[in-house]
Coordinates of C-alpha atoms in Angstrom, one line a residue:
M1 CA 0.0 -0.1 0.0
T2 CA 1.2 3.2 -1.4
P3 CA 2.3 5.9 1.9
P4 CA 1.0 9.4 2.4
R5 CA 2.7 11.9 0.8
T6 CA 5.0 14.0 3.0
A7 CA 3.9 17.6 2.6
S8 CA 6.4 19.5 0.4
A9 CA 6.3 22.2 -1.8
L10 CA 8.7 20.7 -4.4
R11 CA 8.2 17.5 -6.0
Y12 CA 10.8 15.1 -6.2
A13 CA 11.7 12.0 -9.0
Y14 CA 14.2 9.5 -9.3
G15 CA 15.6 8.9 -12.5
T16 CA 15.1 5.7 -14.3
N17 CA 19.0 5.6 -15.2
G18 CA 19.7 5.2 -12.2
L19 CA 17.4 1.9 -11.7
A20 CA 18.9 0.3 -14.8
D21 CA 19.1 -3.0 -13.0
L22 CA 15.1 -3.1 -12.0
R23 CA 12.1 -3.7 -14.3
L24 CA 10.5 -0.4 -15.2
E25 CA 7.3 -1.7 -13.2
D26 CA 9.2 -2.8 -10.1
A27 CA 11.0 0.8 -10.5
L28 CA 8.0 2.3 -10.4
G29 CA 6.6 0.7 -7.9
L30 CA 9.8 1.4 -5.6
L31 CA 9.4 5.4 -6.1
A32 CA 5.6 5.4 -5.2
D33 CA 6.5 2.9 -2.3
L34 CA 9.3 5.4 -1.1
G35 CA 7.2 8.6 -1.3
Y36 CA 8.6 10.1 -4.3
A37 CA 5.9 11.8 -6.7
G38 CA 7.4 11.2 -10.4
V39 CA 9.7 9.6 -12.1
G40 CA 12.4 10.8 -14.5
L41 CA 12.0 8.1 -17.8
T42 CA 15.0 7.7 -19.7
L43 CA 13.4 6.3 -23.2
D44 CA 16.2 3.4 -23.3
H45 CA 16.1 -0.3 -24.2
M46 CA 15.8 -2.0 -20.5
H47 CA 12.7 0.3 -19.8
L48 CA 11.1 1.8 -22.6
D49 CA 12.5 1.2 -25.8
P50 CA 11.8 4.1 -28.5
L51 CA 13.0 1.8 -31.2
A52 CA 11.2 -1.3 -30.7
P53 CA 8.1 -2.2 -32.6
R54 CA 4.8 -1.1 -30.9
L55 CA 5.5 2.3 -28.9
P56 CA 2.3 3.4 -28.9
A57 CA 1.1 0.4 -26.8
R58 CA 3.8 0.0 -24.9
T59 CA 3.4 3.6 -23.6
A60 CA 0.1 3.1 -22.7
E61 CA 1.1 0.9 -20.8
V62 CA 3.6 3.0 -18.6
G63 CA 1.1 5.5 -18.8
R64 CA -1.1 2.8 -17.0
A65 CA 1.4 2.2 -14.5
L66 CA 1.8 5.5 -13.7
A67 CA -1.5 6.1 -12.8
R68 CA -1.8 3.2 -10.7
H69 CA 1.4 4.6 -8.6
G70 CA 0.3 7.8 -8.2
L71 CA 3.2 8.9 -10.4
T72 CA 3.9 12.0 -13.0
A73 CA 7.1 11.6 -15.5
T74 CA 9.2 13.7 -17.5
V75 CA 10.5 12.1 -20.5
E76 CA 14.3 12.1 -21.1
T77 CA 16.8 11.3 -23.8
G78 CA 19.8 10.9 -22.1
A79 CA 20.2 7.1 -23.0
R80 CA 24.0 6.3 -23.9
Y81 CA 23.9 3.7 -26.1
V82 CA 20.2 3.6 -27.7
L83 CA 21.0 4.6 -31.2
D84 CA 24.3 3.9 -31.6
A85 CA 25.9 0.4 -29.7
R86 CA 29.3 1.5 -29.6
R87 CA 29.6 5.6 -29.4
K88 CA 28.2 6.9 -26.5
H89 CA 25.5 9.2 -26.8
H90 CA 25.7 9.2 -30.9
P91 CA 24.6 10.1 -32.8
T92 CA 24.1 13.9 -31.6
L93 CA 22.2 16.9 -33.6
L94 CA 25.6 18.2 -34.3
D95 CA 26.8 15.4 -36.2
P96 CA 28.4 16.5 -39.4
D97 CA 26.3 13.4 -41.2
A98 CA 22.8 14.8 -42.0
E99 CA 21.4 11.1 -41.7
A100 CA 22.8 11.1 -38.3
R101 CA 21.3 14.0 -37.0
T102 CA 17.7 12.8 -38.7
A103 CA 18.4 9.7 -36.1
R104 CA 18.6 11.9 -33.0
T105 CA 16.0 14.5 -34.3
D106 CA 13.6 11.3 -34.9
L107 CA 14.4 9.8 -31.4
L108 CA 13.3 13.5 -30.2
L109 CA 10.5 13.7 -31.8
K110 CA 9.7 10.1 -30.4
A111 CA 10.0 11.4 -27.4
V112 CA 7.2 14.4 -27.7
R113 CA 4.9 12.0 -28.8
V114 CA 6.0 9.7 -25.5
A115 CA 5.5 12.8 -23.4
A116 CA 2.1 13.6 -24.9
D117 CA 0.7 10.3 -24.4
L118 CA 1.6 10.4 -20.9
G119 CA 1.0 13.9 -19.8
A120 CA 4.6 14.3 -18.7
H121 CA 5.4 17.7 -17.7
A122 CA 8.8 18.1 -20.1
V123 CA 10.9 16.6 -22.7
H124 CA 14.4 16.8 -21.6
C125 CA 17.5 16.8 -24.0
F126 CA 21.1 18.6 -25.1
S127 CA 23.4 19.2 -27.6
G128 CA 26.2 16.7 -27.9
P129 CA 30.1 17.6 -27.9
L130 CA 31.3 19.8 -31.1
P131 CA 32.3 17.2 -33.2
T132 CA 36.2 17.3 -34.0
G133 CA 36.9 19.7 -37.1
T134 CA 33.6 21.5 -37.1
A135 CA 33.2 25.2 -36.9
P136 CA 31.2 26.6 -33.3
D137 CA 29.1 28.5 -35.3
T138 CA 28.1 25.6 -37.6
G139 CA 27.4 23.4 -34.5
W140 CA 25.2 26.3 -33.4
T141 CA 23.1 26.3 -36.7
R142 CA 22.7 22.7 -36.4
L143 CA 21.3 22.8 -33.2
A144 CA 19.5 25.8 -33.5
D145 CA 17.7 23.8 -36.6
G146 CA 17.4 20.0 -34.9
I147 CA 15.6 22.2 -31.7
G148 CA 13.6 23.9 -33.8
T149 CA 11.8 20.9 -35.7
V150 CA 11.2 19.5 -32.6
L151 CA 9.6 22.5 -31.2
D152 CA 7.4 22.6 -33.9
A153 CA 6.1 18.8 -32.9
A154 CA 5.9 19.9 -29.4
G155 CA 3.8 22.8 -29.8
A156 CA 1.2 20.6 -31.7
A157 CA 1.6 18.6 -28.6
G158 CA 1.9 21.1 -25.8
V159 CA 5.2 19.5 -24.0
P160 CA 7.8 21.9 -23.3
V161 CA 11.3 21.2 -24.5
A162 CA 13.8 21.5 -22.0
V163 CA 17.3 21.9 -23.0
E164 CA 20.1 20.6 -20.7
P165 CA 23.4 22.2 -20.2
E166 CA 26.0 19.6 -20.3
P167 CA 29.6 19.4 -18.9
G168 CA 31.6 19.2 -22.4
H169 CA 28.7 20.0 -25.0
L170 CA 28.8 22.5 -27.2
L171 CA 26.0 23.9 -25.0
A172 CA 27.7 23.7 -21.7
D173 CA 26.3 26.8 -19.4
L174 CA 23.1 28.8 -19.4
T175 CA 25.2 31.6 -21.6
G176 CA 24.8 28.8 -24.3
F177 CA 21.1 28.2 -23.3
H178 CA 20.6 31.7 -23.5
R179 CA 22.5 31.8 -27.2
L180 CA 19.7 29.1 -28.7
R181 CA 16.8 30.5 -27.0
T182 CA 17.7 34.2 -29.1
A183 CA 18.9 32.2 -31.9
L184 CA 15.2 30.5 -31.8
G185 CA 13.7 33.9 -31.5
S186 CA 12.6 33.2 -27.4
P187 CA 9.8 30.4 -28.0
E188 CA 7.2 30.0 -25.4
L189 CA 7.9 25.9 -25.5
L190 CA 11.5 26.1 -25.3
G191 CA 12.9 26.4 -21.6
V192 CA 15.7 24.4 -19.9
T193 CA 16.9 21.1 -17.6
L194 CA 18.9 22.8 -14.6
D195 CA 21.1 20.2 -13.8
I196 CA 22.3 21.3 -9.8
G197 CA 25.4 19.4 -10.2
H198 CA 26.4 21.1 -13.5
C199 CA 26.2 24.2 -11.7
Q200 CA 28.5 23.2 -9.2
C201 CA 31.0 21.9 -11.9
L202 CA 31.4 24.8 -14.0
E203 CA 28.8 27.8 -13.6
P204 CA 30.6 30.8 -12.5
R205 CA 27.8 31.5 -9.9
P206 CA 26.7 29.1 -7.0
P207 CA 23.7 26.4 -8.0
A208 CA 21.2 28.9 -5.7
D209 CA 21.9 32.3 -7.8
C210 CA 22.0 29.9 -11.1
V211 CA 18.6 28.7 -9.8
R212 CA 17.2 32.4 -9.6
E213 CA 18.9 33.6 -12.9
A214 CA 17.4 30.1 -14.7
A215 CA 13.8 30.9 -13.0
P216 CA 11.7 32.1 -16.3
W217 CA 12.8 29.3 -18.3
L218 CA 12.9 26.5 -15.9
R219 CA 10.7 23.4 -16.8
H220 CA 12.9 20.7 -15.3
V221 CA 15.5 20.4 -12.6
Q222 CA 18.0 17.4 -12.3
I223 CA 19.6 17.5 -8.6
E224 CA 22.9 15.6 -7.4
D225 CA 26.0 16.3 -5.1
M226 CA 29.1 17.1 -7.5
R227 CA 32.9 18.9 -6.7
R228 CA 33.8 22.2 -8.5
G229 CA 35.6 20.9 -12.1
D230 CA 34.7 17.1 -11.4
H231 CA 32.0 16.2 -13.8
T232 CA 31.1 13.1 -11.3
H233 CA 27.4 12.5 -10.3
L234 CA 27.7 11.6 -6.4
P235 CA 25.0 10.8 -3.6
F236 CA 23.8 13.5 -1.7
G237 CA 26.6 14.5 0.8
D238 CA 29.5 13.2 -1.3
G239 CA 30.0 16.7 -2.9
E240 CA 30.6 20.1 -1.8
I241 CA 26.8 21.5 -3.0
D242 CA 24.5 23.1 0.2
F243 CA 21.8 22.2 -0.8
P244 CA 18.9 24.4 1.4
P245 CA 19.8 27.5 0.2
V246 CA 19.2 25.6 -3.7
L247 CA 15.9 24.2 -2.7
A248 CA 14.8 27.5 -1.2
A249 CA 15.3 29.3 -4.4
L250 CA 13.5 26.6 -6.0
R251 CA 10.7 27.5 -3.9
E252 CA 10.9 31.2 -4.4
A253 CA 10.8 30.8 -7.9
D254 CA 7.5 29.0 -7.6
Y255 CA 8.9 26.1 -9.6
D256 CA 6.0 23.4 -9.6
G257 CA 8.0 20.9 -12.3
L258 CA 10.1 17.5 -11.0
V259 CA 13.0 17.7 -9.0
T260 CA 14.7 14.2 -10.1
V261 CA 17.5 12.6 -8.6
E262 CA 20.1 11.7 -11.4
L263 CA 22.5 9.0 -10.0
P264 CA 23.0 7.1 -13.5
R265 CA 26.3 5.1 -12.0
D266 CA 24.6 4.2 -9.0
S267 CA 22.3 1.7 -10.6
H268 CA 24.1 -0.9 -8.6
A269 CA 22.7 0.5 -5.0
G270 CA 19.3 2.1 -6.5
P271 CA 16.9 1.2 -4.1
S272 CA 19.1 2.2 -1.4
R273 CA 20.6 5.5 -3.0
A274 CA 16.4 6.5 -4.1
A275 CA 15.5 5.7 -0.3
D276 CA 18.6 7.9 1.1
S277 CA 17.8 10.6 -1.6
L278 CA 14.5 11.2 -0.7
A279 CA 14.9 11.5 2.9
F280 CA 18.2 14.0 2.3
L281 CA 16.1 16.3 0.2
T282 CA 13.4 15.9 2.5
A283 CA 15.8 17.0 5.6
A284 CA 17.0 19.7 3.3
E285 CA 14.0 21.4 2.4
A286 CA 12.9 21.2 6.1
E287 CA 16.0 23.7 6.8
A288 CA 15.5 25.7 4.0
A289 CA 12.0 26.2 5.0
P290 CA 11.0 29.8 6.5
P291 CA 10.7 30.1 10.3
A292 CA 7.1 30.3 11.5
R293 CA 6.4 34.2 12.6
H294 CA 6.6 35.0 15.8
G295 CA 3.7 34.4 17.9
T296 CA 2.0 32.3 15.3
L297 CA 0.3 28.9 16.2
P298 CA 0.2 25.8 14.3
Q299 CA -3.4 25.4 12.7
E300 CA -4.2 22.9 15.2
E301 CA -3.4 24.6 18.2
I302 CA -4.9 28.2 17.7
P303 CA -7.6 28.6 20.2
C304 CA -11.4 29.0 18.9

């Protein structure tokens, strides 16, 4: 039996890329039992394979499972080898080969359809690294063309597209996001996936300030611990991030999407990592909560 959700201004989720050793139904049941509000669903061969037959029917099955467990979803497209069994995250929207770029675009278009069918609150994507020998301006043009095509489909489906600044990629930081947004004419459905660890890794400002800067465009948030200059996703408490100010900034921004734990290297300990992560974030959010105003009694103690 699923326990009642704890009162929280933020809605926490856990990424299936950190539960790769579990069947999807088992992963969803685990997250619901722990008290998560949602799931970051990575389209990959071990869960919802975007390349296998009967994708609409299988998506409908996942939708029914989400409903049974009371979970919402973000659709993520960061599977390592879903398109190329030998090269991680390839091809990308920056690939010199037009057919390769089309393969990535097609994956993102499928993700939009899956997200629409699931009622997901966003589709996540990224640019990929700039290929060797490719001029940066050429890379930005290819990225804008690819994301523009996806936005056309997203507009018809009513699904926001959330681009993630990724260390080592062409679009690596918030400055890069704003360059892409401006190039596309600031479309309403284009937003950002803000990874809190990435902010600690390479952004010039502290993570809480990054939240405030990105607030108007926040469509999805990923969260984990990290150290400056080291792009390693760490369990909470193993890095350098001060989380209460970050969670306070998300609440101040009235962010109502999912805050998704991303620990893709920890699938071997996925169930325990998921439990520990939610306990950590719940405690950090409680620490971030503003104190009750002086002289105010809890509701149940106010005399009639």
